[in-house]
mmCIF file of C-alpha atoms in Angstrom:
data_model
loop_
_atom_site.group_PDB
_atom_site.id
_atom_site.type_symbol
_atom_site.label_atom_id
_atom_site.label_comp_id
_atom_site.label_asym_id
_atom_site.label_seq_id
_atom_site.Cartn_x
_atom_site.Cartn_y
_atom_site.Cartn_z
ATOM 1 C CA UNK A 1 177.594 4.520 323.647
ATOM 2 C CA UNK A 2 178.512 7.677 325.611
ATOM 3 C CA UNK A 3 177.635 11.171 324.734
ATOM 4 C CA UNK A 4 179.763 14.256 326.001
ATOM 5 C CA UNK A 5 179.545 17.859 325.753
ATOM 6 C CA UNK A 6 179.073 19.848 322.989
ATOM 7 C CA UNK A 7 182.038 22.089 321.920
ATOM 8 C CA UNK A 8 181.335 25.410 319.767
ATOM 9 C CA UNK A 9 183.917 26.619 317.564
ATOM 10 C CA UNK A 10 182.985 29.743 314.803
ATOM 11 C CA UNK A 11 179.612 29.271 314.449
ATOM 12 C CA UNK A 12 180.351 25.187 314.679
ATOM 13 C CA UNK A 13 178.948 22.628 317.358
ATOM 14 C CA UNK A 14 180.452 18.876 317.493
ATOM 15 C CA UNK A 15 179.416 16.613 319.734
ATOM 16 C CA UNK A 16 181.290 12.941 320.596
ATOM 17 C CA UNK A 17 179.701 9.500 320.728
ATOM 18 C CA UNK A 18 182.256 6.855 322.040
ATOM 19 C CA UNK A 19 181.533 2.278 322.195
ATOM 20 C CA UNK A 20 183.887 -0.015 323.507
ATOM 21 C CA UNK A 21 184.940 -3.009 320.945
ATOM 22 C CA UNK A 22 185.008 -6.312 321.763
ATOM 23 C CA UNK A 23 188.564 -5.818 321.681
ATOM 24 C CA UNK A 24 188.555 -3.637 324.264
ATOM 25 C CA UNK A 25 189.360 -0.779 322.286
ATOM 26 C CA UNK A 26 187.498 2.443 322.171
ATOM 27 C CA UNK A 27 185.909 3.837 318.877
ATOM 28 C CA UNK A 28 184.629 7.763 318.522
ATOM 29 C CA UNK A 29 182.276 9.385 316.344
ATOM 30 C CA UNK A 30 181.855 13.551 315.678
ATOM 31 C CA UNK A 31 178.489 15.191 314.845
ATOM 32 C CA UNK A 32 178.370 18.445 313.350
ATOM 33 C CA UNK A 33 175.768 21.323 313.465
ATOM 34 C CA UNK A 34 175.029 24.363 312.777
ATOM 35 C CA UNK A 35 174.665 26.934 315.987
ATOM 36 C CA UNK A 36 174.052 26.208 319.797
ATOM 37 C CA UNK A 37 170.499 25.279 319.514
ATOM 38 C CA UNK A 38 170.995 22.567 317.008
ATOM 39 C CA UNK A 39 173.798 20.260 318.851
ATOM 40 C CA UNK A 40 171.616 20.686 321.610
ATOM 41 C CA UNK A 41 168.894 18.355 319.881
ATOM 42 C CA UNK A 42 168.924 14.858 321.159
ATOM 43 C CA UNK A 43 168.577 13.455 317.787
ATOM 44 C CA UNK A 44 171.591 14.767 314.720
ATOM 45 C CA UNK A 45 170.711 15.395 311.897
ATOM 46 C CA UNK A 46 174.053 14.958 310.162
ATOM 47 C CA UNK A 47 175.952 12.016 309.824
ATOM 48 C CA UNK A 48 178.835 11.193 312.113
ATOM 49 C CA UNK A 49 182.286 11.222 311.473
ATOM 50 C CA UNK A 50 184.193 8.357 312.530
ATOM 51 C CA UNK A 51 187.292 9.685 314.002
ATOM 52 C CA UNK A 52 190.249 8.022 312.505
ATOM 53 C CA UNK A 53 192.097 4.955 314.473
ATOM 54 C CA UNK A 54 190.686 3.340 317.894
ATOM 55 C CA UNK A 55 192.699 4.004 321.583
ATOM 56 C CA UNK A 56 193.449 1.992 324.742
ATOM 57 C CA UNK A 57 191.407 4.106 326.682
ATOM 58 C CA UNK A 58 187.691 5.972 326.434
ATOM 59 C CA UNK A 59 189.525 9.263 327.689
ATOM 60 C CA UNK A 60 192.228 9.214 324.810
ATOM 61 C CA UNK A 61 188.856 8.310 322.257
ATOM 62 C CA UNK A 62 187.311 11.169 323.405
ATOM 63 C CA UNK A 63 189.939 13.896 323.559
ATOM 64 C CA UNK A 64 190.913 12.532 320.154
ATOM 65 C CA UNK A 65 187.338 13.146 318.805
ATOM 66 C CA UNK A 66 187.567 16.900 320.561
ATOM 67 C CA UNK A 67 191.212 17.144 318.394
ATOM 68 C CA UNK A 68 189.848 15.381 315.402
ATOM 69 C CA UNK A 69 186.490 17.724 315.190
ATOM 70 C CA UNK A 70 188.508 21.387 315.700
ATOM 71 C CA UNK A 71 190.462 20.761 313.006
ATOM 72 C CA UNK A 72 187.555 19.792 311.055
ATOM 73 C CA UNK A 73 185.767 22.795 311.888
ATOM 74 C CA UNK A 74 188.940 24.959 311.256
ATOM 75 C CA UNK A 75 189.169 22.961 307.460
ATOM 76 C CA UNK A 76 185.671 24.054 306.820
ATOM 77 C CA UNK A 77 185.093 20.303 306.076
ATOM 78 C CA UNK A 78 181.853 19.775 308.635
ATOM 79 C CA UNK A 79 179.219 18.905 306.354
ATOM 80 C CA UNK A 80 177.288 20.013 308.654
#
């Protein structure tokens, strides 16, 4: 799995996991927290959001994830 950086959004941090299938695919996951400090953490303490569908390429995974957790954050629906 990769890790990338954290983006901050009101008061909102995500950050984005990414694996490879077997397929060849790429898969992305979003963790949300609560202010800077917390994304920061190596360990999450929230569970990840699987960002919906998979993509030919880790770069279209990952700036889907970015996509996928503003307008989570914008929704209110972090669960974080």
């Amino acid at each position: 799995m990769s890790g990338y950086p954290v983006i901050e959004q009101d008061g909102e941090c995500a950050s984005v996991t990414t694996k490879r299938e077997a397929t060849g695919r790429w898969m992305a996951w979003v963790h949300f927290e609560r202010g800077a400090d917390f994304a920061r953490l190596k360990g999450h303490a929230t569970t990840p959001h699987r960002v919906p569908n998979d993509y030919p390429s880790e770069e279209q995974a990952v700036l889907a994830a970015y996509a996928y957790a503003r307008e989570r954050i914008a929704a209110g629906q972090t669960d974080a």
